[in-house]
mmCIF file of C-alpha atoms in Angstrom:
data_model
loop_
_atom_site.group_PDB
_atom_site.id
_atom_site.type_symbol
_atom_site.label_atom_id
_atom_site.label_comp_id
_atom_site.label_asym_id
_atom_site.label_seq_id
_atom_site.Cartn_x
_atom_site.Cartn_y
_atom_site.Cartn_z
ATOM 1 C CA LYS A 1273 38.698 203.557 283.653
ATOM 2 C CA ALA A 1274 41.879 201.464 283.843
ATOM 3 C CA GLY A 1275 42.292 198.691 281.338
ATOM 4 C CA VAL A 1276 43.137 195.046 281.875
ATOM 5 C CA THR A 1277 46.472 194.572 283.590
ATOM 6 C CA GLN A 1278 48.682 191.488 283.489
ATOM 7 C CA THR A 1279 51.710 190.679 285.541
ATOM 8 C CA PRO A 1280 54.430 189.919 284.994
ATOM 9 C CA ARG A 1281 54.925 191.166 281.447
ATOM 10 C CA TYR A 1282 57.900 188.888 280.758
ATOM 11 C CA LEU A 1283 58.951 185.612 282.273
ATOM 12 C CA ILE A 1284 61.690 183.097 281.574
ATOM 13 C CA LYS A 1285 61.371 179.627 283.018
ATOM 14 C CA THR A 1286 63.056 176.260 282.487
ATOM 15 C CA ARG A 1287 61.418 173.014 281.530
ATOM 16 C CA GLY A 1288 59.715 171.229 284.387
ATOM 17 C CA GLN A 1289 59.103 174.375 286.398
ATOM 18 C CA GLN A 1290 55.696 175.829 287.084
ATOM 19 C CA VAL A 1291 54.498 179.407 286.594
ATOM 20 C CA THR A 1292 51.639 181.592 287.778
ATOM 21 C CA LEU A 1293 50.341 184.544 285.779
ATOM 22 C CA SER A 1294 48.030 187.181 287.083
ATOM 23 C CA CYS A 1295 45.258 189.239 285.501
ATOM 24 C CA SER A 1296 43.218 192.148 286.877
ATOM 25 C CA PRO A 1297 40.107 192.880 284.751
ATOM 26 C CA ILE A 1298 38.522 196.218 284.082
ATOM 27 C CA SER A 1299 36.661 197.447 287.127
ATOM 28 C CA GLY A 1300 33.123 196.045 287.089
ATOM 29 C CA HIS A 1301 33.898 193.240 284.667
ATOM 30 C CA ARG A 1302 33.187 189.833 286.072
ATOM 31 C CA SER A 1303 34.179 187.548 283.231
ATOM 32 C CA VAL A 1304 37.853 186.741 282.618
ATOM 33 C CA SER A 1305 39.108 184.599 279.745
ATOM 34 C CA TRP A 1306 42.653 183.402 279.034
ATOM 35 C CA TYR A 1307 44.190 182.838 275.606
ATOM 36 C CA GLN A 1308 47.481 181.460 274.366
ATOM 37 C CA GLN A 1309 48.932 183.171 271.313
ATOM 38 C CA THR A 1310 51.704 181.597 269.218
ATOM 39 C CA PRO A 1311 52.878 182.302 265.676
ATOM 40 C CA GLY A 1312 51.923 178.795 264.575
ATOM 41 C CA GLN A 1313 48.572 178.342 266.321
ATOM 42 C CA GLY A 1314 47.283 181.881 266.583
ATOM 43 C CA LEU A 1315 44.891 182.799 269.379
ATOM 44 C CA GLN A 1316 43.678 179.768 271.236
ATOM 45 C CA PHE A 1317 41.136 179.826 274.056
ATOM 46 C CA LEU A 1318 42.277 178.376 277.360
ATOM 47 C CA PHE A 1319 39.405 178.922 279.804
ATOM 48 C CA GLU A 1320 36.862 181.419 281.085
ATOM 49 C CA TYR A 1321 35.997 182.293 284.635
ATOM 50 C CA PHE A 1322 32.909 184.041 285.932
ATOM 51 C CA SER A 1323 31.952 184.481 289.582
ATOM 52 C CA GLU A 1324 34.946 182.469 290.721
ATOM 53 C CA THR A 1325 33.897 179.436 288.671
ATOM 54 C CA GLN A 1326 35.357 178.031 285.495
ATOM 55 C CA ARG A 1327 32.571 178.192 282.965
ATOM 56 C CA ASN A 1328 34.306 177.042 279.812
ATOM 57 C CA LYS A 1329 37.522 175.310 278.848
ATOM 58 C CA GLY A 1330 39.508 174.934 275.663
ATOM 59 C CA ASN A 1331 41.492 171.936 274.468
ATOM 60 C CA PHE A 1332 44.541 172.229 276.642
ATOM 61 C CA PRO A 1333 46.057 169.608 278.945
ATOM 62 C CA GLY A 1334 45.383 169.590 282.687
ATOM 63 C CA ARG A 1335 48.766 171.241 283.298
ATOM 64 C CA PHE A 1336 46.956 174.484 282.537
ATOM 65 C CA SER A 1337 44.693 175.622 285.298
ATOM 66 C CA GLY A 1338 43.272 178.797 286.650
ATOM 67 C CA ARG A 1339 41.221 180.404 289.284
ATOM 68 C CA GLN A 1340 39.284 183.609 289.936
ATOM 69 C CA PHE A 1341 38.985 185.473 293.148
ATOM 70 C CA SER A 1342 36.016 187.305 294.635
ATOM 71 C CA ASN A 1343 37.310 190.616 293.293
ATOM 72 C CA SER A 1344 37.294 189.091 289.748
ATOM 73 C CA ARG A 1345 41.112 189.020 289.557
ATOM 74 C CA SER A 1346 42.309 185.816 287.951
ATOM 75 C CA GLU A 1347 45.425 183.679 287.950
ATOM 76 C CA MET A 1348 46.587 181.113 285.516
ATOM 77 C CA ASN A 1349 48.998 178.358 286.406
ATOM 78 C CA VAL A 1350 51.011 176.083 284.146
ATOM 79 C CA SER A 1351 52.802 173.165 285.812
ATOM 80 C CA THR A 1352 55.635 171.040 284.471
ATOM 81 C CA LEU A 1353 56.511 173.537 281.756
ATOM 82 C CA GLU A 1354 57.382 172.323 278.274
ATOM 83 C CA LEU A 1355 59.272 174.147 275.502
ATOM 84 C CA GLY A 1356 56.043 174.327 273.539
ATOM 85 C CA ASP A 1357 54.432 176.411 276.279
ATOM 86 C CA SER A 1358 56.471 179.389 275.189
ATOM 87 C CA ALA A 1359 53.880 181.902 274.066
ATOM 88 C CA LEU A 1360 52.145 185.175 274.762
ATOM 89 C CA TYR A 1361 49.426 184.609 277.351
ATOM 90 C CA LEU A 1362 46.552 187.005 277.081
ATOM 91 C CA CYS A 1363 43.809 187.757 279.513
ATOM 92 C CA ALA A 1364 40.530 189.353 278.430
ATOM 93 C CA SER A 1365 37.668 190.718 280.486
ATOM 94 C CA SER A 1366 34.013 191.171 279.652
ATOM 95 C CA PRO A 1367 31.172 192.947 281.452
ATOM 96 C CA ASP A 1368 29.188 189.736 281.834
ATOM 97 C CA ARG A 1369 28.615 186.449 280.160
ATOM 98 C CA ILE A 1370 24.923 186.365 279.560
ATOM 99 C CA TYR A 1371 25.255 187.344 275.920
ATOM 100 C CA ALA A 1372 28.171 187.274 273.486
ATOM 101 C CA ARG A 1373 29.899 190.460 274.539
ATOM 102 C CA GLU A 1374 32.969 192.467 273.716
ATOM 103 C CA GLN A 1375 36.216 191.380 275.262
ATOM 104 C CA TYR A 1376 39.013 193.730 276.311
ATOM 105 C CA PHE A 1377 42.518 192.336 276.253
ATOM 106 C CA GLY A 1378 45.443 193.017 278.480
ATOM 107 C CA PRO A 1379 48.976 193.474 277.132
ATOM 108 C CA GLY A 1380 49.882 189.849 277.779
ATOM 109 C CA THR A 1381 52.607 187.958 279.549
ATOM 110 C CA ARG A 1382 55.403 186.761 277.317
ATOM 111 C CA LEU A 1383 56.531 183.359 278.666
ATOM 112 C CA THR A 1384 59.743 181.815 277.419
ATOM 113 C CA VAL A 1385 60.551 178.227 278.429
ATOM 114 C CA THR A 1386 64.174 177.204 277.988
ATOM 115 C CA GLY B 690 32.870 173.508 266.249
ATOM 116 C CA GLU B 691 33.194 176.929 264.754
ATOM 117 C CA ASN B 692 35.829 177.542 262.116
ATOM 118 C CA VAL B 693 36.909 181.039 261.063
ATOM 119 C CA GLU B 694 38.942 181.623 257.969
ATOM 120 C CA GLN B 695 40.639 184.977 257.358
ATOM 121 C CA HIS B 696 42.162 186.375 254.178
ATOM 122 C CA PRO B 697 44.596 187.671 253.168
ATOM 123 C CA SER B 698 47.333 186.761 255.633
ATOM 124 C CA THR B 699 49.361 189.790 254.573
ATOM 125 C CA LEU B 700 48.289 193.015 252.892
ATOM 126 C CA SER B 701 50.342 195.972 251.747
ATOM 127 C CA VAL B 702 48.659 199.195 250.680
ATOM 128 C CA GLN B 703 49.804 202.696 249.849
ATOM 129 C CA GLU B 704 48.946 205.404 252.349
ATOM 130 C CA GLY B 705 45.545 206.810 251.529
ATOM 131 C CA ASP B 706 44.299 203.708 249.793
ATOM 132 C CA SER B 707 41.640 201.359 251.221
ATOM 133 C CA ALA B 708 42.247 197.982 252.819
ATOM 134 C CA VAL B 709 39.768 195.115 252.984
ATOM 135 C CA ILE B 710 40.056 191.983 255.117
ATOM 136 C CA LYS B 711 37.598 189.140 254.779
ATOM 137 C CA CYS B 712 36.516 186.381 257.093
ATOM 138 C CA THR B 713 34.159 183.449 256.763
ATOM 139 C CA TYR B 714 32.628 181.412 259.552
ATOM 140 C CA SER B 715 30.984 178.014 259.655
ATOM 141 C CA ASP B 716 28.525 178.026 262.536
ATOM 142 C CA SER B 717 25.276 179.833 261.634
ATOM 143 C CA ALA B 718 24.587 180.219 265.386
ATOM 144 C CA SER B 719 27.406 182.759 265.729
ATOM 145 C CA ASN B 720 25.869 186.136 266.364
ATOM 146 C CA TYR B 721 28.648 188.519 267.395
ATOM 147 C CA PHE B 722 31.639 189.415 265.227
ATOM 148 C CA PRO B 723 34.374 191.633 266.694
ATOM 149 C CA TRP B 724 37.511 192.865 264.983
ATOM 150 C CA TYR B 725 40.786 193.421 266.847
ATOM 151 C CA LYS B 726 43.947 195.315 266.036
ATOM 152 C CA GLN B 727 47.190 194.100 267.558
ATOM 153 C CA GLU B 728 50.268 196.225 267.482
ATOM 154 C CA LEU B 729 53.721 194.828 268.158
ATOM 155 C CA GLY B 730 54.215 194.037 271.822
ATOM 156 C CA LYS B 731 50.622 194.741 272.757
ATOM 157 C CA GLY B 732 47.437 192.817 273.332
ATOM 158 C CA PRO B 733 44.626 192.871 270.768
ATOM 159 C CA GLN B 734 42.494 196.007 270.869
ATOM 160 C CA LEU B 735 38.789 195.883 269.992
ATOM 161 C CA ILE B 736 38.273 198.301 267.112
ATOM 162 C CA ILE B 737 34.776 197.559 265.883
ATOM 163 C CA ASP B 738 32.136 194.846 266.226
ATOM 164 C CA ILE B 739 28.844 193.899 264.645
ATOM 165 C CA ARG B 740 25.950 191.740 265.728
ATOM 166 C CA SER B 741 23.991 189.387 263.529
ATOM 167 C CA ASN B 742 20.923 191.592 263.369
ATOM 168 C CA VAL B 743 22.934 194.358 261.630
ATOM 169 C CA GLY B 744 24.307 194.330 258.130
ATOM 170 C CA GLU B 745 26.831 197.161 258.341
ATOM 171 C CA LYS B 746 28.467 199.332 260.938
ATOM 172 C CA LYS B 747 30.783 202.267 260.498
ATOM 173 C CA ASP B 748 33.086 204.173 262.807
ATOM 174 C CA GLN B 749 34.983 206.966 261.114
ATOM 175 C CA ARG B 750 37.441 205.331 258.699
ATOM 176 C CA ILE B 751 36.537 201.790 259.721
ATOM 177 C CA ALA B 752 33.502 199.834 258.648
ATOM 178 C CA VAL B 753 32.405 196.225 258.983
ATOM 179 C CA THR B 754 29.851 194.385 256.812
ATOM 180 C CA LEU B 755 28.116 191.138 257.569
ATOM 181 C CA ASN B 756 26.420 188.719 255.196
ATOM 182 C CA LYS B 757 24.617 186.159 257.336
ATOM 183 C CA THR B 758 23.400 184.125 254.398
ATOM 184 C CA ALA B 759 26.915 183.647 252.988
ATOM 185 C CA LYS B 760 28.445 183.545 256.476
ATOM 186 C CA HIS B 761 31.092 186.103 255.818
ATOM 187 C CA PHE B 762 32.056 189.444 257.199
ATOM 188 C CA SER B 763 34.614 192.036 256.196
ATOM 189 C CA LEU B 764 36.631 194.886 257.616
ATOM 190 C CA HIS B 765 37.072 198.006 255.492
ATOM 191 C CA ILE B 766 39.637 200.693 256.338
ATOM 192 C CA THR B 767 39.535 203.781 254.178
ATOM 193 C CA GLU B 768 42.197 206.475 253.810
ATOM 194 C CA THR B 769 44.794 204.249 255.434
ATOM 195 C CA GLN B 770 47.555 205.808 257.504
ATOM 196 C CA PRO B 771 50.918 204.414 258.616
ATOM 197 C CA GLU B 772 49.600 203.977 262.158
ATOM 198 C CA ASP B 773 47.059 201.494 260.773
ATOM 199 C CA SER B 774 49.914 199.100 260.268
ATOM 200 C CA ALA B 775 49.289 196.135 262.576
ATOM 201 C CA VAL B 776 47.901 192.633 262.722
ATOM 202 C CA TYR B 777 44.118 192.451 262.479
ATOM 203 C CA PHE B 778 42.039 189.532 263.800
ATOM 204 C CA CYS B 779 38.438 188.743 263.164
ATOM 205 C CA ALA B 780 36.385 186.574 265.504
ATOM 206 C CA ALA B 781 33.037 184.833 265.571
ATOM 207 C CA SER B 782 31.234 184.451 268.844
ATOM 208 C CA LEU B 783 28.133 182.719 270.048
ATOM 209 C CA HIS B 784 26.480 182.088 273.351
ATOM 210 C CA SER B 785 25.778 178.369 273.765
ATOM 211 C CA GLY B 786 25.058 176.087 276.653
ATOM 212 C CA GLY B 787 25.446 178.879 279.166
ATOM 213 C CA TYR B 788 28.850 180.119 277.995
ATOM 214 C CA GLN B 789 30.384 182.205 275.296
ATOM 215 C CA LYS B 790 32.439 180.606 272.569
ATOM 216 C CA VAL B 791 34.871 182.826 270.651
ATOM 217 C CA THR B 792 36.837 181.613 267.650
ATOM 218 C CA PHE B 793 39.516 183.820 266.105
ATOM 219 C CA GLY B 794 40.762 184.035 262.581
ATOM 220 C CA THR B 795 44.452 183.581 261.866
ATOM 221 C CA GLY B 796 45.186 187.251 261.456
ATOM 222 C CA THR B 797 46.097 189.692 258.637
ATOM 223 C CA LYS B 798 49.303 191.652 258.819
ATOM 224 C CA LEU B 799 48.533 195.047 257.270
ATOM 225 C CA GLN B 800 51.403 197.256 256.128
ATOM 226 C CA VAL B 801 50.644 200.822 255.066
ATOM 227 C CA ILE B 802 53.406 202.223 252.983
ATOM 228 C CA PRO B 803 53.983 206.008 253.391
#
């Protein structure tokens, strides 16, 4: 079974621009979560989607948004990029969300904002 | 909210020795505790997990122990090998209010010296 895939793997943007990242979960997984990873803050939860609905959200500004499609693929969008948004953005999928379940991470998208 | 502390932040061991990483959590409602290994340039990989109704779980050279009363859990790697070198993250997870909340530790960089 194929793992979680994320595209693109690397991205360079300038301040003020917006960016869209994509995530395809493991086949059959319906829950997709997004995380931001930085050396200073570690792994921070952004949001979780299940059945095309955002079910949970972390403490990030409204510039960070996402969506999930009927095939469970998810996109994350960051508008008006800031230097501090430079990070590794990770997507994780889970079989379901009824119970606390294992998450499987993708390789991440390395975003650099200049 | 949940707070997860992880120690040590760095750990160097000789090949063949054992490595132990410890985590504490604050929310007694947490009931699922996964451990992840992250190699350079890759996303975190789930290596072992334990649920709150179990005290210990082992998978070949890796074991995890959980003390619910003290609210701490540990990762034990025996007979370490150079390929065990990576950053290891613990996490505490609970299902609350219809969604899953996952809090990660700050990571331990393990170096296995040949």
